[in-house]
């Protein structure tokens, strides 16, 4: 298993949403339930680093490997049909 510093260096996709009460929620969608809150988007991101590190420490201590980041691409169907390697890529396509 990798060291925690390696997982911390991964670039996970982060989504920031402003809640109804005005507080911002920064979440890593690849890790269910991993989110942090702040009065500003920057503060929520700052808090997320600490939450992420604590979550990774817990996972590693339990012998679980933290998930690696995923990439989501949205390609219009008419463009996808023209890709030279589309048959190879088709197994990764969700509609």
JSON list of C-alpha atoms in Angstrom, two decimals:
[
{"chain": "A", "resi": 1, "resn": "UNK", "atom": "CA", "xyz": [0.00, 0.00, 0.00]},
{"chain": "A", "resi": 2, "resn": "UNK", "atom": "CA", "xyz": [1.18, 3.52, -0.78]},
{"chain": "A", "resi": 3, "resn": "UNK", "atom": "CA", "xyz": [2.05, 6.11, 1.84]},
{"chain": "A", "resi": 4, "resn": "UNK", "atom": "CA", "xyz": [-0.54, 8.71, 2.80]},
{"chain": "A", "resi": 5, "resn": "UNK", "atom": "CA", "xyz": [1.51, 11.47, 1.15]},
{"chain": "A", "resi": 6, "resn": "UNK", "atom": "CA", "xyz": [1.07, 9.77, -2.23]},
{"chain": "A", "resi": 7, "resn": "UNK", "atom": "CA", "xyz": [-2.71, 9.68, -1.84]},
{"chain": "A", "resi": 8, "resn": "UNK", "atom": "CA", "xyz": [-2.76, 13.30, -0.66]},
{"chain": "A", "resi": 9, "resn": "UNK", "atom": "CA", "xyz": [-0.97, 14.32, -3.88]},
{"chain": "A", "resi": 10, "resn": "UNK", "atom": "CA", "xyz": [-3.67, 12.82, -6.12]},
{"chain": "A", "resi": 11, "resn": "UNK", "atom": "CA", "xyz": [-5.82, 15.41, -7.85]},
{"chain": "A", "resi": 12, "resn": "UNK", "atom": "CA", "xyz": [-9.38, 14.37, -7.02]},
{"chain": "A", "resi": 13, "resn": "UNK", "atom": "CA", "xyz": [-12.27, 16.09, -8.76]},
{"chain": "A", "resi": 14, "resn": "UNK", "atom": "CA", "xyz": [-13.89, 18.41, -6.23]},
{"chain": "A", "resi": 15, "resn": "UNK", "atom": "CA", "xyz": [-17.40, 19.83, -6.35]},
{"chain": "A", "resi": 16, "resn": "UNK", "atom": "CA", "xyz": [-18.29, 22.96, -4.38]},
{"chain": "A", "resi": 17, "resn": "UNK", "atom": "CA", "xyz": [-21.92, 23.75, -3.67]},
{"chain": "A", "resi": 18, "resn": "UNK", "atom": "CA", "xyz": [-23.44, 26.63, -1.76]},
{"chain": "A", "resi": 19, "resn": "UNK", "atom": "CA", "xyz": [-25.97, 25.28, 0.71]},
{"chain": "A", "resi": 20, "resn": "UNK", "atom": "CA", "xyz": [-29.29, 26.98, 1.48]},
{"chain": "A", "resi": 21, "resn": "UNK", "atom": "CA", "xyz": [-27.86, 28.46, 4.68]},
{"chain": "A", "resi": 22, "resn": "UNK", "atom": "CA", "xyz": [-25.05, 30.14, 2.70]},
{"chain": "A", "resi": 23, "resn": "UNK", "atom": "CA", "xyz": [-22.31, 27.75, 3.82]},
{"chain": "A", "resi": 24, "resn": "UNK", "atom": "CA", "xyz": [-20.17, 26.13, 1.12]},
{"chain": "A", "resi": 25, "resn": "UNK", "atom": "CA", "xyz": [-19.69, 22.37, 0.89]},
{"chain": "A", "resi": 26, "resn": "UNK", "atom": "CA", "xyz": [-16.58, 21.03, -0.86]},
{"chain": "A", "resi": 27, "resn": "UNK", "atom": "CA", "xyz": [-16.79, 17.34, -1.64]},
{"chain": "A", "resi": 28, "resn": "UNK", "atom": "CA", "xyz": [-14.73, 14.65, -3.31]},
{"chain": "A", "resi": 29, "resn": "UNK", "atom": "CA", "xyz": [-17.29, 12.68, -5.25]},
{"chain": "A", "resi": 30, "resn": "UNK", "atom": "CA", "xyz": [-14.95, 9.69, -5.69]},
{"chain": "A", "resi": 31, "resn": "UNK", "atom": "CA", "xyz": [-15.03, 9.15, -1.92]},
{"chain": "A", "resi": 32, "resn": "UNK", "atom": "CA", "xyz": [-18.62, 8.86, -0.74]},
{"chain": "A", "resi": 33, "resn": "UNK", "atom": "CA", "xyz": [-19.40, 11.14, 2.19]},
{"chain": "A", "resi": 34, "resn": "UNK", "atom": "CA", "xyz": [-16.09, 13.01, 2.11]},
{"chain": "A", "resi": 35, "resn": "UNK", "atom": "CA", "xyz": [-16.96, 16.70, 2.37]},
{"chain": "A", "resi": 36, "resn": "UNK", "atom": "CA", "xyz": [-16.05, 19.78, 4.34]},
{"chain": "A", "resi": 37, "resn": "UNK", "atom": "CA", "xyz": [-17.78, 23.08, 4.99]},
{"chain": "A", "resi": 38, "resn": "UNK", "atom": "CA", "xyz": [-16.73, 26.72, 5.11]},
{"chain": "A", "resi": 39, "resn": "UNK", "atom": "CA", "xyz": [-18.09, 30.25, 4.95]},
{"chain": "A", "resi": 40, "resn": "UNK", "atom": "CA", "xyz": [-16.30, 30.71, 1.60]},
{"chain": "A", "resi": 41, "resn": "UNK", "atom": "CA", "xyz": [-15.33, 28.28, -1.16]},
{"chain": "A", "resi": 42, "resn": "UNK", "atom": "CA", "xyz": [-11.66, 28.78, -0.23]},
{"chain": "A", "resi": 43, "resn": "UNK", "atom": "CA", "xyz": [-12.33, 27.93, 3.42]},
{"chain": "A", "resi": 44, "resn": "UNK", "atom": "CA", "xyz": [-14.29, 24.82, 2.43]},
{"chain": "A", "resi": 45, "resn": "UNK", "atom": "CA", "xyz": [-11.37, 23.67, 0.26]},
{"chain": "A", "resi": 46, "resn": "UNK", "atom": "CA", "xyz": [-8.92, 24.32, 3.08]},
{"chain": "A", "resi": 47, "resn": "UNK", "atom": "CA", "xyz": [-11.05, 22.28, 5.47]},
{"chain": "A", "resi": 48, "resn": "UNK", "atom": "CA", "xyz": [-11.37, 19.52, 2.89]},
{"chain": "A", "resi": 49, "resn": "UNK", "atom": "CA", "xyz": [-7.62, 18.91, 2.97]},
{"chain": "A", "resi": 50, "resn": "UNK", "atom": "CA", "xyz": [-7.77, 18.12, 6.68]},
{"chain": "A", "resi": 51, "resn": "UNK", "atom": "CA", "xyz": [-10.84, 15.91, 6.31]},
{"chain": "A", "resi": 52, "resn": "UNK", "atom": "CA", "xyz": [-9.23, 14.08, 3.38]},
{"chain": "A", "resi": 53, "resn": "UNK", "atom": "CA", "xyz": [-6.04, 13.41, 5.35]},
{"chain": "A", "resi": 54, "resn": "UNK", "atom": "CA", "xyz": [-7.98, 12.10, 8.36]},
{"chain": "A", "resi": 55, "resn": "UNK", "atom": "CA", "xyz": [-10.10, 9.87, 6.11]},
{"chain": "A", "resi": 56, "resn": "UNK", "atom": "CA", "xyz": [-7.02, 8.47, 4.38]},
{"chain": "A", "resi": 57, "resn": "UNK", "atom": "CA", "xyz": [-5.30, 7.79, 7.71]},
{"chain": "A", "resi": 58, "resn": "UNK", "atom": "CA", "xyz": [-8.38, 5.91, 8.89]},
{"chain": "A", "resi": 59, "resn": "UNK", "atom": "CA", "xyz": [-8.66, 3.88, 5.67]},
{"chain": "A", "resi": 60, "resn": "UNK", "atom": "CA", "xyz": [-4.99, 2.93, 5.76]},
{"chain": "A", "resi": 61, "resn": "UNK", "atom": "CA", "xyz": [-5.13, 1.99, 9.46]},
{"chain": "A", "resi": 62, "resn": "UNK", "atom": "CA", "xyz": [-8.04, -0.34, 8.61]},
{"chain": "A", "resi": 63, "resn": "UNK", "atom": "CA", "xyz": [-6.05, -1.93, 5.78]},
{"chain": "A", "resi": 64, "resn": "UNK", "atom": "CA", "xyz": [-8.21, -0.30, 3.10]},
{"chain": "A", "resi": 65, "resn": "UNK", "atom": "CA", "xyz": [-6.65, 1.44, 0.15]},
{"chain": "A", "resi": 66, "resn": "UNK", "atom": "CA", "xyz": [-8.04, 4.91, -0.57]},
{"chain": "A", "resi": 67, "resn": "UNK", "atom": "CA", "xyz": [-9.64, 5.12, -4.00]},
{"chain": "A", "resi": 68, "resn": "UNK", "atom": "CA", "xyz": [-7.76, 6.69, -6.86]},
{"chain": "A", "resi": 69, "resn": "UNK", "atom": "CA", "xyz": [-9.32, 9.64, -8.71]},
{"chain": "A", "resi": 70, "resn": "UNK", "atom": "CA", "xyz": [-11.59, 9.06, -11.67]},
{"chain": "A", "resi": 71, "resn": "UNK", "atom": "CA", "xyz": [-11.97, 11.08, -14.81]},
{"chain": "A", "resi": 72, "resn": "UNK", "atom": "CA", "xyz": [-15.33, 11.87, -16.34]},
{"chain": "A", "resi": 73, "resn": "UNK", "atom": "CA", "xyz": [-15.50, 12.95, -19.95]},
{"chain": "A", "resi": 74, "resn": "UNK", "atom": "CA", "xyz": [-18.64, 14.06, -21.69]},
{"chain": "A", "resi": 75, "resn": "UNK", "atom": "CA", "xyz": [-18.37, 13.64, -25.44]},
{"chain": "A", "resi": 76, "resn": "UNK", "atom": "CA", "xyz": [-21.31, 14.35, -27.71]},
{"chain": "A", "resi": 77, "resn": "UNK", "atom": "CA", "xyz": [-22.47, 11.18, -29.47]},
{"chain": "A", "resi": 78, "resn": "UNK", "atom": "CA", "xyz": [-21.90, 12.60, -32.97]},
{"chain": "A", "resi": 79, "resn": "UNK", "atom": "CA", "xyz": [-18.25, 13.26, -32.09]},
{"chain": "A", "resi": 80, "resn": "UNK", "atom": "CA", "xyz": [-17.80, 9.90, -30.35]},
{"chain": "A", "resi": 81, "resn": "UNK", "atom": "CA", "xyz": [-18.98, 8.10, -33.50]},
{"chain": "A", "resi": 82, "resn": "UNK", "atom": "CA", "xyz": [-16.08, 9.69, -35.43]},
{"chain": "A", "resi": 83, "resn": "UNK", "atom": "CA", "xyz": [-13.34, 8.67, -32.96]},
{"chain": "A", "resi": 84, "resn": "UNK", "atom": "CA", "xyz": [-10.91, 6.16, -34.48]},
{"chain": "A", "resi": 85, "resn": "UNK", "atom": "CA", "xyz": [-10.69, 4.07, -31.28]},
{"chain": "A", "resi": 86, "resn": "UNK", "atom": "CA", "xyz": [-14.39, 4.13, -30.40]},
{"chain": "A", "resi": 87, "resn": "UNK", "atom": "CA", "xyz": [-14.73, 0.31, -30.39]},
{"chain": "A", "resi": 88, "resn": "UNK", "atom": "CA", "xyz": [-12.03, 0.07, -27.72]},
{"chain": "A", "resi": 89, "resn": "UNK", "atom": "CA", "xyz": [-13.56, 2.93, -25.72]},
{"chain": "A", "resi": 90, "resn": "UNK", "atom": "CA", "xyz": [-17.13, 1.60, -25.94]},
{"chain": "A", "resi": 91, "resn": "UNK", "atom": "CA", "xyz": [-16.66, -0.61, -22.85]},
{"chain": "A", "resi": 92, "resn": "UNK", "atom": "CA", "xyz": [-16.16, 2.55, -20.78]},
{"chain": "A", "resi": 93, "resn": "UNK", "atom": "CA", "xyz": [-19.24, 4.36, -22.07]},
{"chain": "A", "resi": 94, "resn": "UNK", "atom": "CA", "xyz": [-22.33, 4.90, -19.94]},
{"chain": "A", "resi": 95, "resn": "UNK", "atom": "CA", "xyz": [-25.43, 6.27, -21.55]}
]
